[in-house]
Amino acid sequence: EQEPHSDASFTSNWSERHAAYVCGLGTFGLSKGLITRKGVAGRFGSIITQLYLDPDERDYTGIYDYCIMCGKCADNCPVRAISPEHGKAHPPCSEFLDFTTRKFAPRYGCGKCQIDVPCESCIPVR
């Protein structure tokens, strides 16, 4: 018997990172993670409301202003999906995660681009 909605796609076109960027919480890094005052190794959620909130003051203007482009995240990537010249290539990262998730089911996430990097827990100093 087929499971209900087994042919449905649950891929979202909503990005919590992009919503957080638009809200002024940080800028993107080379690995496409959002670097905030607390660093890149964070999680985001959002609430959609009609409530007016005063915008936060931003201390940046560019989408990569908090990233120092040091390449440490690229060095940490097991499949070399990140490069200082081209940023992050999502297909090799996704393929690695798909393969590794099957191998270590039910739980696996890589995140090596978010650990032992200058932006792990703060905005790095240039």
mmCIF file of N, CA and C in Angstrom:
data_model
loop_
_atom_site.group_PDB
_atom_site.id
_atom_site.type_symbol
_atom_site.label_atom_id
_atom_site.label_comp_id
_atom_site.label_asym_id
_atom_site.label_seq_id
_atom_site.Cartn_x
_atom_site.Cartn_y
_atom_site.Cartn_z
ATOM 1 N N GLU A 1 0.840 -1.192 0.000
ATOM 2 C CA GLU A 1 0.000 0.000 0.000
ATOM 3 C C GLU A 1 0.882 1.252 0.000
ATOM 4 N N GLN A 2 0.531 2.192 -0.833
ATOM 5 C CA GLN A 2 1.295 3.437 -0.939
ATOM 6 C C GLN A 2 0.937 4.377 0.212
ATOM 7 N N GLU A 3 1.965 5.013 0.775
ATOM 8 C CA GLU A 3 1.731 5.991 1.840
ATOM 9 C C GLU A 3 1.033 7.216 1.265
ATOM 10 N N PRO A 4 0.159 7.854 2.062
ATOM 11 C CA PRO A 4 -0.497 9.071 1.580
ATOM 12 C C PRO A 4 0.535 10.142 1.234
ATOM 13 N N HIS A 5 0.352 10.787 0.121
ATOM 14 C CA HIS A 5 1.202 11.903 -0.324
ATOM 15 C C HIS A 5 2.661 11.498 -0.516
ATOM 16 N N SER A 6 2.932 10.232 -0.815
ATOM 17 C CA SER A 6 4.320 9.794 -0.986
ATOM 18 C C SER A 6 4.968 10.416 -2.221
ATOM 19 N N ASP A 7 4.156 10.925 -3.126
ATOM 20 C CA ASP A 7 4.708 11.568 -4.317
ATOM 21 C C ASP A 7 4.840 13.082 -4.147
ATOM 22 N N ALA A 8 4.469 13.601 -2.985
ATOM 23 C CA ALA A 8 4.526 15.046 -2.742
ATOM 24 C C ALA A 8 5.948 15.484 -2.417
ATOM 25 N N SER A 9 6.291 16.657 -2.889
ATOM 26 C CA SER A 9 7.600 17.238 -2.568
ATOM 27 C C SER A 9 7.438 18.162 -1.368
ATOM 28 N N PHE A 10 8.298 17.991 -0.381
ATOM 29 C CA PHE A 10 8.237 18.838 0.800
ATOM 30 C C PHE A 10 9.411 19.810 0.841
ATOM 31 N N THR A 11 9.983 20.076 -0.320
ATOM 32 C CA THR A 11 11.057 21.047 -0.419
ATOM 33 C C THR A 11 10.463 22.441 -0.289
ATOM 34 N N SER A 12 11.103 23.255 0.511
ATOM 35 C CA SER A 12 10.599 24.597 0.768
ATOM 36 C C SER A 12 11.319 25.622 -0.092
ATOM 37 N N ASN A 13 10.613 26.658 -0.465
ATOM 38 C CA ASN A 13 11.272 27.775 -1.132
ATOM 39 C C ASN A 13 11.457 28.936 -0.150
ATOM 40 N N TRP A 14 11.251 28.694 1.131
ATOM 41 C CA TRP A 14 11.445 29.681 2.190
ATOM 42 C C TRP A 14 12.798 29.418 2.833
ATOM 43 N N SER A 15 13.625 30.421 2.909
ATOM 44 C CA SER A 15 14.947 30.280 3.505
ATOM 45 C C SER A 15 15.014 31.071 4.800
ATOM 46 N N GLU A 16 15.201 30.379 5.908
ATOM 47 C CA GLU A 16 15.334 31.053 7.202
ATOM 48 C C GLU A 16 16.576 31.943 7.223
ATOM 49 N N ARG A 17 17.655 31.494 6.580
ATOM 50 C CA ARG A 17 18.883 32.310 6.528
ATOM 51 C C ARG A 17 18.634 33.622 5.798
ATOM 52 N N HIS A 18 17.940 33.550 4.673
ATOM 53 C CA HIS A 18 17.678 34.762 3.903
ATOM 54 C C HIS A 18 16.715 35.689 4.644
ATOM 55 N N ALA A 19 15.727 35.119 5.303
ATOM 56 C CA ALA A 19 14.824 35.942 6.115
ATOM 57 C C ALA A 19 15.607 36.627 7.235
ATOM 58 N N ALA A 20 16.530 35.904 7.860
ATOM 59 C CA ALA A 20 17.353 36.484 8.930
ATOM 60 C C ALA A 20 18.247 37.599 8.389
ATOM 61 N N TYR A 21 18.793 37.416 7.196
ATOM 62 C CA TYR A 21 19.611 38.462 6.568
ATOM 63 C C TYR A 21 18.768 39.717 6.326
ATOM 64 N N VAL A 22 17.598 39.544 5.740
ATOM 65 C CA VAL A 22 16.717 40.673 5.448
ATOM 66 C C VAL A 22 16.324 41.400 6.735
ATOM 67 N N CYS A 23 16.194 40.649 7.821
ATOM 68 C CA CYS A 23 15.835 41.247 9.112
ATOM 69 C C CYS A 23 17.020 41.917 9.807
ATOM 70 N N GLY A 24 18.203 41.830 9.225
ATOM 71 C CA GLY A 24 19.355 42.522 9.794
ATOM 72 C C GLY A 24 20.134 41.737 10.823
ATOM 73 N N LEU A 25 20.010 40.410 10.817
ATOM 74 C CA LEU A 25 20.698 39.607 11.832
ATOM 75 C C LEU A 25 22.135 39.259 11.476
ATOM 76 N N GLY A 26 22.545 39.440 10.220
ATOM 77 C CA GLY A 26 23.917 39.112 9.855
ATOM 78 C C GLY A 26 24.118 39.110 8.356
ATOM 79 N N THR A 27 25.315 38.684 7.951
ATOM 80 C CA THR A 27 25.647 38.599 6.531
ATOM 81 C C THR A 27 26.116 37.182 6.211
ATOM 82 N N PHE A 28 26.199 36.881 4.942
ATOM 83 C CA PHE A 28 26.576 35.541 4.518
ATOM 84 C C PHE A 28 28.082 35.350 4.495
ATOM 85 N N GLY A 29 28.486 34.100 4.621
ATOM 86 C CA GLY A 29 29.887 33.730 4.526
ATOM 87 C C GLY A 29 30.143 32.963 3.245
ATOM 88 N N LEU A 30 31.371 32.636 3.034
ATOM 89 C CA LEU A 30 31.798 31.883 1.857
ATOM 90 C C LEU A 30 31.043 30.555 1.735
ATOM 91 N N SER A 31 30.715 29.943 2.876
ATOM 92 C CA SER A 31 30.013 28.657 2.883
ATOM 93 C C SER A 31 28.500 28.816 2.770
ATOM 94 N N LYS A 32 28.035 30.033 2.578
ATOM 95 C CA LYS A 32 26.614 30.387 2.470
ATOM 96 C C LYS A 32 25.879 30.340 3.808
ATOM 97 N N GLY A 33 26.598 30.145 4.905
ATOM 98 C CA GLY A 33 25.991 30.255 6.223
ATOM 99 C C GLY A 33 25.836 31.718 6.587
ATOM 100 N N LEU A 34 24.917 32.025 7.499
ATOM 101 C CA LEU A 34 24.724 33.402 7.941
ATOM 102 C C LEU A 34 25.578 33.652 9.175
ATOM 103 N N ILE A 35 26.459 34.631 9.088
ATOM 104 C CA ILE A 35 27.325 34.991 10.209
ATOM 105 C C ILE A 35 26.637 36.098 10.998
ATOM 106 N N THR A 36 26.343 35.815 12.262
ATOM 107 C CA THR A 36 25.717 36.789 13.152
ATOM 108 C C THR A 36 26.711 37.174 14.242
ATOM 109 N N ARG A 37 26.277 38.013 15.172
ATOM 110 C CA ARG A 37 27.145 38.366 16.305
ATOM 111 C C ARG A 37 27.523 37.130 17.124
ATOM 112 N N LYS A 38 26.695 36.096 17.050
ATOM 113 C CA LYS A 38 26.961 34.847 17.776
ATOM 114 C C LYS A 38 27.685 33.817 16.911
ATOM 115 N N GLY A 39 28.005 34.182 15.669
ATOM 116 C CA GLY A 39 28.736 33.280 14.792
ATOM 117 C C GLY A 39 27.868 32.620 13.740
ATOM 118 N N VAL A 40 28.486 31.675 13.023
ATOM 119 C CA VAL A 40 27.840 31.020 11.886
ATOM 120 C C VAL A 40 27.116 29.731 12.280
ATOM 121 N N ALA A 41 27.481 29.157 13.404
ATOM 122 C CA ALA A 41 26.913 27.861 13.797
ATOM 123 C C ALA A 41 25.621 28.074 14.578
ATOM 124 N N GLY A 42 24.587 28.553 13.902
ATOM 125 C CA GLY A 42 23.315 28.831 14.561
ATOM 126 C C GLY A 42 22.143 28.294 13.767
ATOM 127 N N ARG A 43 20.992 28.377 14.354
ATOM 128 C CA ARG A 43 19.746 27.961 13.700
ATOM 129 C C ARG A 43 18.772 29.125 13.755
ATOM 130 N N PHE A 44 17.894 29.197 12.773
ATOM 131 C CA PHE A 44 16.936 30.284 12.690
ATOM 132 C C PHE A 44 15.526 29.745 12.558
ATOM 133 N N GLY A 45 14.590 30.540 12.980
ATOM 134 C CA GLY A 45 13.175 30.269 12.800
ATOM 135 C C GLY A 45 12.509 31.597 12.507
ATOM 136 N N SER A 46 11.311 31.559 12.017
ATOM 137 C CA SER A 46 10.635 32.815 11.704
ATOM 138 C C SER A 46 9.170 32.721 12.084
ATOM 139 N N ILE A 47 8.619 33.885 12.327
ATOM 140 C CA ILE A 47 7.194 34.021 12.614
ATOM 141 C C ILE A 47 6.656 35.054 11.638
ATOM 142 N N ILE A 48 5.621 34.721 10.935
ATOM 143 C CA ILE A 48 5.020 35.646 9.986
ATOM 144 C C ILE A 48 3.872 36.352 10.696
ATOM 145 N N THR A 49 3.935 37.671 10.696
ATOM 146 C CA THR A 49 2.943 38.463 11.409
ATOM 147 C C THR A 49 2.723 39.784 10.693
ATOM 148 N N GLN A 50 1.657 40.469 11.041
ATOM 149 C CA GLN A 50 1.413 41.811 10.525
ATOM 150 C C GLN A 50 1.837 42.871 11.538
ATOM 151 N N LEU A 51 2.395 42.446 12.650
ATOM 152 C CA LEU A 51 2.854 43.369 13.687
ATOM 153 C C LEU A 51 4.012 44.205 13.160
ATOM 154 N N TYR A 52 3.944 45.523 13.327
ATOM 155 C CA TYR A 52 5.050 46.375 12.905
ATOM 156 C C TYR A 52 6.135 46.340 13.971
ATOM 157 N N LEU A 53 7.350 46.099 13.545
ATOM 158 C CA LEU A 53 8.509 46.128 14.434
ATOM 159 C C LEU A 53 9.516 47.111 13.864
ATOM 160 N N ASP A 54 10.091 47.941 14.717
ATOM 161 C CA ASP A 54 11.127 48.858 14.257
ATOM 162 C C ASP A 54 12.324 48.054 13.773
ATOM 163 N N PRO A 55 12.900 48.443 12.642
ATOM 164 C CA PRO A 55 14.057 47.701 12.138
ATOM 165 C C PRO A 55 15.282 47.904 13.020
ATOM 166 N N ASP A 56 16.108 46.857 13.090
ATOM 167 C CA ASP A 56 17.388 46.966 13.793
ATOM 168 C C ASP A 56 18.331 47.819 12.955
ATOM 169 N N GLU A 57 19.228 48.515 13.630
ATOM 170 C CA GLU A 57 20.261 49.260 12.912
ATOM 171 C C GLU A 57 21.332 48.276 12.466
ATOM 172 N N ARG A 58 21.745 48.390 11.227
ATOM 173 C CA ARG A 58 22.746 47.475 10.678
ATOM 174 C C ARG A 58 24.112 48.145 10.657
ATOM 175 N N ASP A 59 25.124 47.367 10.956
ATOM 176 C CA ASP A 59 26.489 47.880 10.873
ATOM 177 C C ASP A 59 27.187 47.323 9.633
ATOM 178 N N TYR A 60 26.426 46.947 8.647
ATOM 179 C CA TYR A 60 26.974 46.421 7.398
ATOM 180 C C TYR A 60 26.112 46.889 6.238
ATOM 181 N N THR A 61 26.685 46.837 5.045
ATOM 182 C CA THR A 61 25.933 47.190 3.844
ATOM 183 C C THR A 61 25.957 46.076 2.801
ATOM 184 N N GLY A 62 27.017 45.269 2.790
ATOM 185 C CA GLY A 62 27.146 44.205 1.797
ATOM 186 C C GLY A 62 26.748 42.850 2.346
ATOM 187 N N ILE A 63 26.378 41.938 1.458
ATOM 188 C CA ILE A 63 25.901 40.628 1.919
ATOM 189 C C ILE A 63 27.011 39.745 2.483
ATOM 190 N N TYR A 64 28.281 40.081 2.232
ATOM 191 C CA TYR A 64 29.399 39.285 2.756
ATOM 192 C C TYR A 64 30.271 40.075 3.739
ATOM 193 N N ASP A 65 29.777 41.171 4.276
ATOM 194 C CA ASP A 65 30.609 42.055 5.104
ATOM 195 C C ASP A 65 31.217 41.390 6.338
ATOM 196 N N TYR A 66 30.554 40.411 6.937
ATOM 197 C CA TYR A 66 31.106 39.770 8.138
ATOM 198 C C TYR A 66 32.107 38.658 7.812
ATOM 199 N N CYS A 67 32.162 38.222 6.564
ATOM 200 C CA CYS A 67 33.072 37.145 6.168
ATOM 201 C C CYS A 67 34.429 37.736 5.805
ATOM 202 N N ILE A 68 35.490 37.181 6.371
ATOM 203 C CA ILE A 68 36.832 37.678 6.060
ATOM 204 C C ILE A 68 37.469 36.910 4.902
ATOM 205 N N MET A 69 36.716 35.995 4.293
ATOM 206 C CA MET A 69 37.165 35.228 3.121
ATOM 207 C C MET A 69 38.500 34.522 3.375
ATOM 208 N N CYS A 70 38.649 33.973 4.578
ATOM 209 C CA CYS A 70 39.907 33.315 4.948
ATOM 210 C C CYS A 70 40.054 31.933 4.313
ATOM 211 N N GLY A 71 38.923 31.310 3.920
ATOM 212 C CA GLY A 71 38.978 30.000 3.288
ATOM 213 C C GLY A 71 39.024 28.823 4.248
ATOM 214 N N LYS A 72 38.940 29.065 5.552
ATOM 215 C CA LYS A 72 38.994 27.965 6.529
ATOM 216 C C LYS A 72 37.815 27.004 6.341
ATOM 217 N N CYS A 73 36.635 27.532 6.041
ATOM 218 C CA CYS A 73 35.474 26.664 5.798
ATOM 219 C C CYS A 73 35.725 25.775 4.578
ATOM 220 N N ALA A 74 36.379 26.323 3.558
ATOM 221 C CA ALA A 74 36.719 25.537 2.363
ATOM 222 C C ALA A 74 37.714 24.436 2.712
ATOM 223 N N ASP A 75 38.698 24.759 3.552
ATOM 224 C CA ASP A 75 39.676 23.751 3.983
ATOM 225 C C ASP A 75 39.011 22.613 4.750
ATOM 226 N N ASN A 76 37.950 22.926 5.506
ATOM 227 C CA ASN A 76 37.265 21.924 6.330
ATOM 228 C C ASN A 76 36.308 21.034 5.540
ATOM 229 N N CYS A 77 35.905 21.458 4.361
ATOM 230 C CA CYS A 77 34.885 20.735 3.599
ATOM 231 C C CYS A 77 35.435 19.407 3.080
ATOM 232 N N PRO A 78 34.805 18.276 3.467
ATOM 233 C CA PRO A 78 35.323 16.965 3.062
ATOM 234 C C PRO A 78 35.228 16.691 1.561
ATOM 235 N N VAL A 79 34.354 17.399 0.848
ATOM 236 C CA VAL A 79 34.220 17.161 -0.591
ATOM 237 C C VAL A 79 34.652 18.370 -1.419
ATOM 238 N N ARG A 80 35.295 19.321 -0.782
ATOM 239 C CA ARG A 80 35.796 20.521 -1.467
ATOM 240 C C ARG A 80 34.690 21.227 -2.261
ATOM 241 N N ALA A 81 33.509 21.340 -1.631
ATOM 242 C CA ALA A 81 32.380 22.008 -2.278
ATOM 243 C C ALA A 81 32.458 23.526 -2.136
ATOM 244 N N ILE A 82 33.449 24.019 -1.387
ATOM 245 C CA ILE A 82 33.598 25.458 -1.152
ATOM 246 C C ILE A 82 34.973 25.888 -1.650
ATOM 247 N N SER A 83 35.004 27.012 -2.356
ATOM 248 C CA SER A 83 36.298 27.570 -2.767
ATOM 249 C C SER A 83 36.251 29.085 -2.611
ATOM 250 N N PRO A 84 37.375 29.704 -2.243
ATOM 251 C CA PRO A 84 37.399 31.165 -2.121
ATOM 252 C C PRO A 84 37.058 31.874 -3.439
ATOM 253 N N GLU A 85 37.340 31.245 -4.554
ATOM 254 C CA GLU A 85 37.064 31.860 -5.853
ATOM 255 C C GLU A 85 35.589 31.785 -6.252
ATOM 256 N N HIS A 86 34.922 30.680 -5.905
ATOM 257 C CA HIS A 86 33.565 30.449 -6.405
ATOM 258 C C HIS A 86 32.508 30.287 -5.314
ATOM 259 N N GLY A 87 32.885 30.326 -4.053
ATOM 260 C CA GLY A 87 31.915 30.124 -2.987
ATOM 261 C C GLY A 87 31.548 28.658 -2.843
ATOM 262 N N LYS A 88 30.301 28.405 -2.474
ATOM 263 C CA LYS A 88 29.849 27.034 -2.227
ATOM 264 C C LYS A 88 29.088 26.494 -3.434
ATOM 265 N N ALA A 89 29.462 25.307 -3.861
ATOM 266 C CA ALA A 89 28.735 24.585 -4.907
ATOM 267 C C ALA A 89 27.794 23.609 -4.203
ATOM 268 N N HIS A 90 26.512 23.851 -4.298
ATOM 269 C CA HIS A 90 25.546 23.027 -3.565
ATOM 270 C C HIS A 90 25.464 21.568 -4.021
ATOM 271 N N PRO A 91 25.558 21.249 -5.324
ATOM 272 C CA PRO A 91 25.420 19.839 -5.721
ATOM 273 C C PRO A 91 26.406 18.878 -5.048
ATOM 274 N N PRO A 92 27.726 19.152 -5.011
ATOM 275 C CA PRO A 92 28.613 18.185 -4.345
ATOM 276 C C PRO A 92 28.323 18.057 -2.850
ATOM 277 N N CYS A 93 27.936 19.154 -2.223
ATOM 278 C CA CYS A 93 27.586 19.125 -0.798
ATOM 279 C C CYS A 93 26.347 18.245 -0.587
ATOM 280 N N SER A 94 25.316 18.461 -1.397
ATOM 281 C CA SER A 94 24.079 17.674 -1.279
ATOM 282 C C SER A 94 24.311 16.193 -1.548
ATOM 283 N N GLU A 95 25.101 15.894 -2.575
ATOM 284 C CA GLU A 95 25.382 14.491 -2.895
ATOM 285 C C GLU A 95 26.119 13.808 -1.745
ATOM 286 N N PHE A 96 27.076 14.505 -1.157
ATOM 287 C CA PHE A 96 27.806 13.957 -0.013
ATOM 288 C C PHE A 96 26.861 13.708 1.157
ATOM 289 N N LEU A 97 26.001 14.680 1.441
ATOM 290 C CA LEU A 97 25.055 14.513 2.551
ATOM 291 C C LEU A 97 24.074 13.383 2.284
ATOM 292 N N ASP A 98 23.582 13.276 1.047
ATOM 293 C CA ASP A 98 22.655 12.187 0.715
ATOM 294 C C ASP A 98 23.313 10.830 0.934
ATOM 295 N N PHE A 99 24.536 10.663 0.455
ATOM 296 C CA PHE A 99 25.263 9.401 0.611
ATOM 297 C C PHE A 99 25.553 9.121 2.086
ATOM 298 N N THR A 100 26.065 10.121 2.788
ATOM 299 C CA THR A 100 26.462 9.934 4.183
ATOM 300 C C THR A 100 25.253 9.707 5.081
ATOM 301 N N THR A 101 24.145 10.368 4.768
ATOM 302 C CA THR A 101 22.931 10.174 5.557
ATOM 303 C C THR A 101 22.459 8.729 5.456
ATOM 304 N N ARG A 102 22.510 8.159 4.252
ATOM 305 C CA ARG A 102 22.118 6.744 4.097
ATOM 306 C C ARG A 102 23.046 5.846 4.911
ATOM 307 N N LYS A 103 24.321 6.166 4.886
ATOM 308 C CA LYS A 103 25.312 5.344 5.585
ATOM 309 C C LYS A 103 25.136 5.399 7.104
ATOM 310 N N PHE A 104 24.811 6.590 7.627
ATOM 311 C CA PHE A 104 24.715 6.770 9.078
ATOM 312 C C PHE A 104 23.285 7.032 9.541
ATOM 313 N N ALA A 105 22.305 6.515 8.817
ATOM 314 C CA ALA A 105 20.901 6.724 9.166
ATOM 315 C C ALA A 105 20.649 6.289 10.610
ATOM 316 N N PRO A 106 19.765 6.928 11.317
ATOM 317 C CA PRO A 106 18.809 7.913 10.832
ATOM 318 C C PRO A 106 19.299 9.357 10.936
ATOM 319 N N ARG A 107 20.446 9.613 11.555
ATOM 320 C CA ARG A 107 20.846 11.011 11.748
ATOM 321 C C ARG A 107 22.266 11.263 11.274
ATOM 322 N N TYR A 108 22.384 12.279 10.449
ATOM 323 C CA TYR A 108 23.712 12.760 10.093
ATOM 324 C C TYR A 108 23.566 14.137 9.474
ATOM 325 N N GLY A 109 24.459 14.998 9.835
ATOM 326 C CA GLY A 109 24.584 16.309 9.214
ATOM 327 C C GLY A 109 26.068 16.614 9.206
ATOM 328 N N CYS A 110 26.540 17.285 8.231
ATOM 329 C CA CYS A 110 27.982 17.525 8.143
ATOM 330 C C CYS A 110 28.377 18.710 9.016
ATOM 331 N N GLY A 111 28.184 19.926 8.548
ATOM 332 C CA GLY A 111 28.491 21.112 9.337
ATOM 333 C C GLY A 111 29.966 21.393 9.551
ATOM 334 N N LYS A 112 30.838 20.669 8.852
ATOM 335 C CA LYS A 112 32.279 20.887 9.055
ATOM 336 C C LYS A 112 32.713 22.285 8.617
ATOM 337 N N CYS A 113 31.936 22.919 7.751
ATOM 338 C CA CYS A 113 32.251 24.283 7.323
ATOM 339 C C CYS A 113 31.885 25.311 8.394
ATOM 340 N N GLN A 114 31.237 24.864 9.479
ATOM 341 C CA GLN A 114 30.817 25.782 10.537
ATOM 342 C C GLN A 114 31.610 25.619 11.829
ATOM 343 N N ILE A 115 32.545 24.671 11.861
ATOM 344 C CA ILE A 115 33.312 24.464 13.093
ATOM 345 C C ILE A 115 34.794 24.732 12.851
ATOM 346 N N ASP A 116 35.458 25.164 13.895
ATOM 347 C CA ASP A 116 36.886 25.477 13.825
ATOM 348 C C ASP A 116 37.183 26.495 12.718
ATOM 349 N N VAL A 117 36.322 27.508 12.634
ATOM 350 C CA VAL A 117 36.494 28.612 11.688
ATOM 351 C C VAL A 117 36.447 29.920 12.480
ATOM 352 N N PRO A 118 37.058 30.987 11.981
ATOM 353 C CA PRO A 118 37.073 32.249 12.731
ATOM 354 C C PRO A 118 35.682 32.800 13.047
ATOM 355 N N CYS A 119 34.680 32.458 12.231
ATOM 356 C CA CYS A 119 33.327 32.970 12.450
ATOM 357 C C CYS A 119 32.430 31.984 13.200
ATOM 358 N N GLU A 120 33.009 30.958 13.799
ATOM 359 C CA GLU A 120 32.202 29.929 14.467
ATOM 360 C C GLU A 120 31.296 30.514 15.552
ATOM 361 N N SER A 121 31.809 31.417 16.368
ATOM 362 C CA SER A 121 31.014 31.910 17.499
ATOM 363 C C SER A 121 30.993 33.432 17.611
ATOM 364 N N CYS A 122 31.424 34.120 16.550
ATOM 365 C CA CYS A 122 31.435 35.586 16.581
ATOM 366 C C CYS A 122 31.663 36.120 15.167
ATOM 367 N N ILE A 123 31.599 37.434 15.038
ATOM 368 C CA ILE A 123 31.992 38.065 13.782
ATOM 369 C C ILE A 123 33.513 38.127 13.801
ATOM 370 N N PRO A 124 34.199 37.547 12.821
ATOM 371 C CA PRO A 124 35.663 37.533 12.863
ATOM 372 C C PRO A 124 36.267 38.925 12.676
ATOM 373 N N VAL A 125 37.437 39.091 13.231
ATOM 374 C CA VAL A 125 38.158 40.357 13.123
ATOM 375 C C VAL A 125 39.022 40.312 11.870
ATOM 376 N N ARG A 126 38.977 41.357 11.106
ATOM 377 C CA ARG A 126 39.798 41.433 9.877
ATOM 378 C C ARG A 126 41.227 41.741 10.219
#
